Coordinates of C-alpha atoms and ligand atoms in Angstrom, one line a residue:
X1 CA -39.7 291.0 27.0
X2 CA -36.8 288.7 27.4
X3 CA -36.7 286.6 30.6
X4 CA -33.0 285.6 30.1
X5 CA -30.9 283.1 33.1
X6 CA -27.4 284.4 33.5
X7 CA -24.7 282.7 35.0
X8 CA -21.7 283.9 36.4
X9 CA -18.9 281.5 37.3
X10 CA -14.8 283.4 37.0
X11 CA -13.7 283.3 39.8
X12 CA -14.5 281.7 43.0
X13 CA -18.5 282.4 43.4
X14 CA -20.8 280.5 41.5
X15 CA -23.6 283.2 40.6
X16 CA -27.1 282.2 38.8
X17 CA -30.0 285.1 38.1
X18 CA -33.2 285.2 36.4
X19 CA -33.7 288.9 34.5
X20 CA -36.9 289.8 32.9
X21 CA -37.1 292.9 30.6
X22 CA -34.0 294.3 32.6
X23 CA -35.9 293.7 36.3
X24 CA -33.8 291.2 38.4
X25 CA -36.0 288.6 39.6
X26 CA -33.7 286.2 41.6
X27 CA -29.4 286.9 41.7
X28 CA -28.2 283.6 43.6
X29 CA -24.3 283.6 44.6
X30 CA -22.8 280.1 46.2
X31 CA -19.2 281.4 48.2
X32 CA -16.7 279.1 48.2
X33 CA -15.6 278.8 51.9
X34 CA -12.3 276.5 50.7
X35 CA -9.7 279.1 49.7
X36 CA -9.9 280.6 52.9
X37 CA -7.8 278.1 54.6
X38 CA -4.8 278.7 51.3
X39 CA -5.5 282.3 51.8
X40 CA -5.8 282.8 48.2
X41 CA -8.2 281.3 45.2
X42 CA -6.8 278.4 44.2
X43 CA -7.9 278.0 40.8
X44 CA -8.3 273.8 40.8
X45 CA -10.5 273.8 43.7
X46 CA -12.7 276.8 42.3
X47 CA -13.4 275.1 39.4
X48 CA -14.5 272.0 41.2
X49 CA -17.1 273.9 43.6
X50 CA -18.3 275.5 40.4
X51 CA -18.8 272.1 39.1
X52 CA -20.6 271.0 42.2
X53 CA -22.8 274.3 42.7
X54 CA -23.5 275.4 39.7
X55 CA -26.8 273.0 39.2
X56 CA -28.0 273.8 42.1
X57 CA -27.6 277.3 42.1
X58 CA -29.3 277.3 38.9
X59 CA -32.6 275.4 40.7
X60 CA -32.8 278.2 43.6
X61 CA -32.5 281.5 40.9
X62 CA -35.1 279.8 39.3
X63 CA -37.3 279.1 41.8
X64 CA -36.7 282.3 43.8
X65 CA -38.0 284.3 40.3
X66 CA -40.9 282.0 39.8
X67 CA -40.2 280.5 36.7
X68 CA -39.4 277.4 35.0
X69 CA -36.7 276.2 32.6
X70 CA -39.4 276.6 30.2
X71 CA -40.0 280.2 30.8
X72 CA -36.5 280.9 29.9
X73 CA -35.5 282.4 26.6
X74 CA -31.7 283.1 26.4
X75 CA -28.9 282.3 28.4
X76 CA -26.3 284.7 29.3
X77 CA -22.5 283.4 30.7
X78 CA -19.2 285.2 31.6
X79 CA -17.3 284.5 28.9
X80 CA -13.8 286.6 30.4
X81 CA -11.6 287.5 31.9
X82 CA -11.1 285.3 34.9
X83 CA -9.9 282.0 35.8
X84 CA -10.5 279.7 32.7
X85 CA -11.2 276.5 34.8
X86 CA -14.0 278.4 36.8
X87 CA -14.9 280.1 32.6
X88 CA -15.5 277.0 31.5
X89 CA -17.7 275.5 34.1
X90 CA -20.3 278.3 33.7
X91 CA -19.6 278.6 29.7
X92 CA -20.3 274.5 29.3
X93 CA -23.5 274.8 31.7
X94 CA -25.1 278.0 29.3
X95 CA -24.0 275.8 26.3
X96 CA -26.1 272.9 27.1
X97 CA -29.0 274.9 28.7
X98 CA -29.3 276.7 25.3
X99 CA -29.1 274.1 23.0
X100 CA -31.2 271.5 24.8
X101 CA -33.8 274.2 25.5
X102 CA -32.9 275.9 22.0
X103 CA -32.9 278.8 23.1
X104 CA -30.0 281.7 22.2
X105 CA -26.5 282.1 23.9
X106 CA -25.3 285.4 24.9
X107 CA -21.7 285.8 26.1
X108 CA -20.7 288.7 28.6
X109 CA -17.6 290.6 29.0
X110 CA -16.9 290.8 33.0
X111 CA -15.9 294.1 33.8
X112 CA -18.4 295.3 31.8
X113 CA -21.0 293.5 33.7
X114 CA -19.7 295.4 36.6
X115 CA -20.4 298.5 35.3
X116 CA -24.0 297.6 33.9
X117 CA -25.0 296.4 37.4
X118 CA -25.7 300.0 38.0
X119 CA -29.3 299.4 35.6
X120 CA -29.7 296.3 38.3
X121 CA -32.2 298.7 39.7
X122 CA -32.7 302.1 39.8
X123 CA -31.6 305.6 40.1
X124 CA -29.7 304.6 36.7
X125 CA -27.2 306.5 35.3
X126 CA -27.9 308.7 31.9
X127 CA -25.4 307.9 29.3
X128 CA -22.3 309.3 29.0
X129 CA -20.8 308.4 33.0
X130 CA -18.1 307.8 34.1
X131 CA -16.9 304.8 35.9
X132 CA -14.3 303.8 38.4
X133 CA -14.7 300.1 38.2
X134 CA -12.7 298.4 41.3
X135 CA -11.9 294.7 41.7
X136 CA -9.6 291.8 42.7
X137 CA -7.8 291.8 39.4
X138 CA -8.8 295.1 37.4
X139 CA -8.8 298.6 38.4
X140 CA -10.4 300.7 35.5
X141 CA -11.8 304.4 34.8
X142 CA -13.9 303.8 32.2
X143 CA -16.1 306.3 30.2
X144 CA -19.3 304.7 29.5
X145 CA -20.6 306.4 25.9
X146 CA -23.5 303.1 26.0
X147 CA -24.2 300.2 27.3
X148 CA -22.1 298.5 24.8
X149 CA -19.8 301.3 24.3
X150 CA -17.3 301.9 26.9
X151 CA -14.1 303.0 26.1
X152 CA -11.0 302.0 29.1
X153 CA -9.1 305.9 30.0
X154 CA -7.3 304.6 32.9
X155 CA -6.4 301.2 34.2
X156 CA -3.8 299.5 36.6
X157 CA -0.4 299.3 35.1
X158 CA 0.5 296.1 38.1
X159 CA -2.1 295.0 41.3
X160 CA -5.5 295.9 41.1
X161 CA -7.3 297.6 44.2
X162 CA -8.7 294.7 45.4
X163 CA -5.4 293.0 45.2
X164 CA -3.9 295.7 46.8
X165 CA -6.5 295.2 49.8
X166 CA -6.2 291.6 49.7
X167 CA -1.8 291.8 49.6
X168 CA -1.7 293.8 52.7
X169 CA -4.0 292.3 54.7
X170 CA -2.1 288.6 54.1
X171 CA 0.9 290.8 55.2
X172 CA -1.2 291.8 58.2
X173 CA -2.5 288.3 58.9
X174 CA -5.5 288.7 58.1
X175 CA -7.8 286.4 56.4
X176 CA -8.6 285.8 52.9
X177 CA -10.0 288.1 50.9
X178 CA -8.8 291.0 53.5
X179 CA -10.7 293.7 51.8
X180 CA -13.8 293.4 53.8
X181 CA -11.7 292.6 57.0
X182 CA -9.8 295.6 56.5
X183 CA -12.9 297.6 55.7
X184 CA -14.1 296.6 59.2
X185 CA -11.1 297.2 61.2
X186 CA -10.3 300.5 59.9
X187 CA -13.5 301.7 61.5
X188 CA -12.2 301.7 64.5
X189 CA -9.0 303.4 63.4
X190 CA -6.8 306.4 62.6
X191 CA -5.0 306.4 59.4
X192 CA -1.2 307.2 61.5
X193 CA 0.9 306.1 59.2
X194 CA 1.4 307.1 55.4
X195 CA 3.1 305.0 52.9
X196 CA 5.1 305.8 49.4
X197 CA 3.1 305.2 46.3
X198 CA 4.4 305.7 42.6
X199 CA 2.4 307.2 40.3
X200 CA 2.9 306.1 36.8
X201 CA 1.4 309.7 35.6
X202 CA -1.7 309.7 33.4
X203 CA -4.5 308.8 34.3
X204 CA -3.4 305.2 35.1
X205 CA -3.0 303.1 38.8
X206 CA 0.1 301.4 40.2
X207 CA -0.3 299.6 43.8
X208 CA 2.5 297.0 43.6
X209 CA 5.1 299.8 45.4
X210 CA 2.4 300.2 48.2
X211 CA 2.6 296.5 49.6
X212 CA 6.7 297.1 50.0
X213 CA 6.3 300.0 51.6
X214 CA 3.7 298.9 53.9
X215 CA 6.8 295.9 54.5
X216 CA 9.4 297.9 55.6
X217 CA 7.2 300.2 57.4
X218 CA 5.9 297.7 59.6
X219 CA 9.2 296.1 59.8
X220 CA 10.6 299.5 61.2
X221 CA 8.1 300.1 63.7
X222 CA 8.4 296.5 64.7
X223 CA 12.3 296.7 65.7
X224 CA 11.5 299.2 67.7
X225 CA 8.1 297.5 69.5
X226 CA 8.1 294.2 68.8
X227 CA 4.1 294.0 69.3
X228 CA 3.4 297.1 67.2
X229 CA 0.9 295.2 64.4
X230 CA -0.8 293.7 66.7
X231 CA -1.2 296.3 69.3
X232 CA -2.3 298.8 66.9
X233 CA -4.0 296.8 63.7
X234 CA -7.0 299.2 63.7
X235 CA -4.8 302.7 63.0
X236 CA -2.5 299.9 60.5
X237 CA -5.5 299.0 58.5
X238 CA -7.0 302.8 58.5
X239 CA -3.8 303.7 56.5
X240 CA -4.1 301.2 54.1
X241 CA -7.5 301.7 53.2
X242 CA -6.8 305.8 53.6
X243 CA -3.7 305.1 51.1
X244 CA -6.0 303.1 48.5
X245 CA -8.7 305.4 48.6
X246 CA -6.6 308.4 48.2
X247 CA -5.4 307.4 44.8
X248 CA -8.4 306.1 43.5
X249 CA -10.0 309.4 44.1
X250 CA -7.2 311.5 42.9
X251 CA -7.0 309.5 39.5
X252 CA -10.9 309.8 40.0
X253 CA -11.1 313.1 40.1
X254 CA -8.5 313.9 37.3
X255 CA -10.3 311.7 34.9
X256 CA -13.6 313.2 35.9
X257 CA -11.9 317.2 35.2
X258 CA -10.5 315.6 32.0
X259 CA -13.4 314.0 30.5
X260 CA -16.1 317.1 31.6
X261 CA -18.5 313.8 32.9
X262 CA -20.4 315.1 36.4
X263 CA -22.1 311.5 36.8
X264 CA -19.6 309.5 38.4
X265 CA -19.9 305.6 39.5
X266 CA -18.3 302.8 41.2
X267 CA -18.4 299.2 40.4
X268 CA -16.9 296.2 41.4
X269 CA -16.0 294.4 44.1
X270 CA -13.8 297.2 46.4
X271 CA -17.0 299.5 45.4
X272 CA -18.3 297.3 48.8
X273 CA -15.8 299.8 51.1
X274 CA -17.2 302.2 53.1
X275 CA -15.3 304.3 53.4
X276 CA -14.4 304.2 50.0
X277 CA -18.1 305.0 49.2
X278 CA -18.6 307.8 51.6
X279 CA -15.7 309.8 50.3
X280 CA -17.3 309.5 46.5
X281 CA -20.1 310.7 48.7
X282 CA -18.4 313.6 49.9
X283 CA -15.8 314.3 46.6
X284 CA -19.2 313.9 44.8
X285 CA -20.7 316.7 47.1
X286 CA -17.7 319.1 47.2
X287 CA -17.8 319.3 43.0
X288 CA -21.6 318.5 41.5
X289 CA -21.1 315.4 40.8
X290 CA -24.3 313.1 40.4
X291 CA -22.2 309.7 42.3
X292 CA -23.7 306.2 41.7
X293 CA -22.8 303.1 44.1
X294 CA -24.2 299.9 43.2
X295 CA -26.5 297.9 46.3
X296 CA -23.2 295.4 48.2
X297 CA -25.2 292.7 46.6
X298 CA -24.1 294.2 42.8
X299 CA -20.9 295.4 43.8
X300 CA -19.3 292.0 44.4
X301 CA -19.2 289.3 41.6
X302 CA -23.1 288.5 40.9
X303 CA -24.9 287.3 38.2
X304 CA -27.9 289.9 38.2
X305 CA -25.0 292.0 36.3
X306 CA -24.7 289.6 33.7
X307 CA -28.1 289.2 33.1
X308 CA -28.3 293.2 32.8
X309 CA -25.6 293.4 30.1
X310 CA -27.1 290.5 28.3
X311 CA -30.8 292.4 28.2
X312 CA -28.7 295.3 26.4
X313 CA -27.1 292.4 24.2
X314 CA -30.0 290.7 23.6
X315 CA -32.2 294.1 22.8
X316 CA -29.9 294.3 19.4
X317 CA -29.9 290.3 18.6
X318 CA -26.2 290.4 19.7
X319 CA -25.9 285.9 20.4
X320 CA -23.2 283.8 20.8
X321 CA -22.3 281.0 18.4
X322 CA -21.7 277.4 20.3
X323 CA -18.3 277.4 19.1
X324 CA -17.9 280.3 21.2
X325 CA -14.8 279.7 23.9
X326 CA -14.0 281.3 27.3
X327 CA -11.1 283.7 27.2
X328 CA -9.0 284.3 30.3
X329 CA -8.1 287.6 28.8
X330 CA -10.5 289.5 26.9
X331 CA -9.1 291.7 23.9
X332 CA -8.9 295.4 25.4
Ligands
KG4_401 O1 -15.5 292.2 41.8 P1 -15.1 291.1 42.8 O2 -16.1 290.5 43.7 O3 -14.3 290.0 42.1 C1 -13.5 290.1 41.1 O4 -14.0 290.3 39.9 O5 -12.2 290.3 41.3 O6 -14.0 291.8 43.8 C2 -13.3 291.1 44.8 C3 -12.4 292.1 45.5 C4 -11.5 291.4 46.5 O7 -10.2 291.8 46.3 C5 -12.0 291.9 47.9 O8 -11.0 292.0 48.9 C6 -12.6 293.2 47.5 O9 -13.2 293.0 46.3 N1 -13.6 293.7 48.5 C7 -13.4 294.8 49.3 C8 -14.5 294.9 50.1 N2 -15.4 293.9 49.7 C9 -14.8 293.2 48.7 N3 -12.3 295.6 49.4 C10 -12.4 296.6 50.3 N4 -13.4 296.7 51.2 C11 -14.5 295.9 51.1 N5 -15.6 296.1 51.9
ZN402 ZN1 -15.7 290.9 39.4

């Protein structure tokens, strides 16, 4: 019964969790309000915050599950991918836990972490599912044979989904990141407008065409009313996220036909959309599919989800040596 601290630090939230045998007992996240105001992460200031928060962050998870340093037997880190400033920060802080404490290091692969938040807490999945994992820089379908088996079908050839949310609402005006935003303001609209996408066949993603089209749409209905973004940003933003969402589920759906899998998830941070998550909802529905969408808390970066991958990791004695590095890119 492992009671492992995970820490989670690649992009811009610093993330600290205590899991026991699997059960989450505290998942921690510290935002970092600064890249707001660059509408963007910047990566120098987000490994700075991480610097500041990540001690801290620690404290609370460990208070909020009850335990002390003591009570902790392995440490679990994001090793990659991300932003190798923010890496380091959380890969140097599970380092020296572990080897003052001497306790064993276990690295974690990020995307996979997004799909294993789905054993954060149950219904879980059975084994094989498949997985349409959703983020600001990845957009994968993944078939997930195992925990530590899951083989990449289908992934973004350009932007992720996220970035595709994120790209249209700066376009738009809106705040950093614009996924939520958007989320929120396309409830009170009607997707009106449709954009061109390419499709780069397969069962792979392309969203960089969909920010240029959005341009010159907008432009054009612009020259002929000058106010038309901001007189109608509701029915604007109901198009993007319609526009997102439809190829998602189409490549979705295809990959779900193709592989024969009826239990279907979402992960990652665009898994947060609701709209997103009541069309898997209805798709799901329409075909017998058994759909999976992870608690908003596990969708977004956390580090409850590295803590569950590690309890897999650490179930087969799968450590880390303290040589081990972060990797902006991991290997796949
Ligand atoms: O997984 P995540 O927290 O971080 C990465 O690993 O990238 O995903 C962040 C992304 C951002 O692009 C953000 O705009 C998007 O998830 N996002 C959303 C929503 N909540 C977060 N996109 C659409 N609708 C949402 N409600
Ligand atoms: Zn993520």
């Amino acid at each position: 019964m492992p009671t492992l601290l995970a820490i989670e630090s690649s992009c811009d939230d610093t993330s600290a969790a205590v899991v026991r045998d699997g059960t989450v007992l505290s998942n921690v996240t510290a935002a970092q309000a600064i890249h707001v105001e660059y509408g963007g992460v910047v990566p120098e200031y987000a490994s700075r915050a991480h610097q500041r928060n990540i001690t801290p962050t620690v404290a609370v998870a460990l208070r909020r599950a009850g335990v002390t340093e003591q009570d902790i037997e392995g440490v679990a880190f994001t090793r990659g991918p991300g932003l190798i400033g923010s890496l380091m920060v959380g890969v140097s802080f599970a380092k020296a836990f572990a080897l003052a404490r001497g306790i064993p290091l276990i690295e974690v692969d990020h995307m996979q972490a997004h799909v294993l938040a789905h054993f954060a807490e149950p219904p879980y999945p059975d084994f094989p599912f498949l997985c349409l994992t959703v983020s600001g820089g990845h957009t994968q379908l993944v078939v997930v044979h195992s925990a530590l088996e899951q083989e990449i079908i289908g992934r973004t050839i350009d932007d992720a989904a996220g970035e595709a949310f994120d790209k249209s609402g700066k376009l738009l005006g809106l705040p950093y990141p614009a996924g939520p935003e958007i989320d929120r303001l396309a409830r009170r609209g009607t997707p009106v407008l449709t954009f061109a996408q390419p499709d780069p066949g397969g069962l792979d993603f392309s969203f960089s065409g969909l920010k240029t089209s959005i341009l010159y749409t907008l432009q054009k209905k612009a020259r002929e009313q000058p106010d038309y973004v901001a007189g109608n940003l509701a029915d604007i933003c109901a198009s993007v996220q319609q526009a997102i969402i439809d190829t998602l589920l189409g490549k979705l759906i295809a990959a779900a036909e193709q592989t024969e899998l009826t239990q279907i998830a979402l992960a990652g941070g665009v898994s947060a959309n609701s709209a997103l998550r009541q069309r898997l909802e209805k798709e799901g529905r329409q075909r017998g599919w058994t759909t999976f969408v992870p608690r908003l808390e596990y969708c977004t970066d956390n580090a409850a989800m590295i803590g569950v991958m590690a309890t897999f990791k650490h179930a087969q004695r799968l450590f880390a040596e303290h040589t081990v590095a972060p990797a902006a890119r991991l290997g796949k």
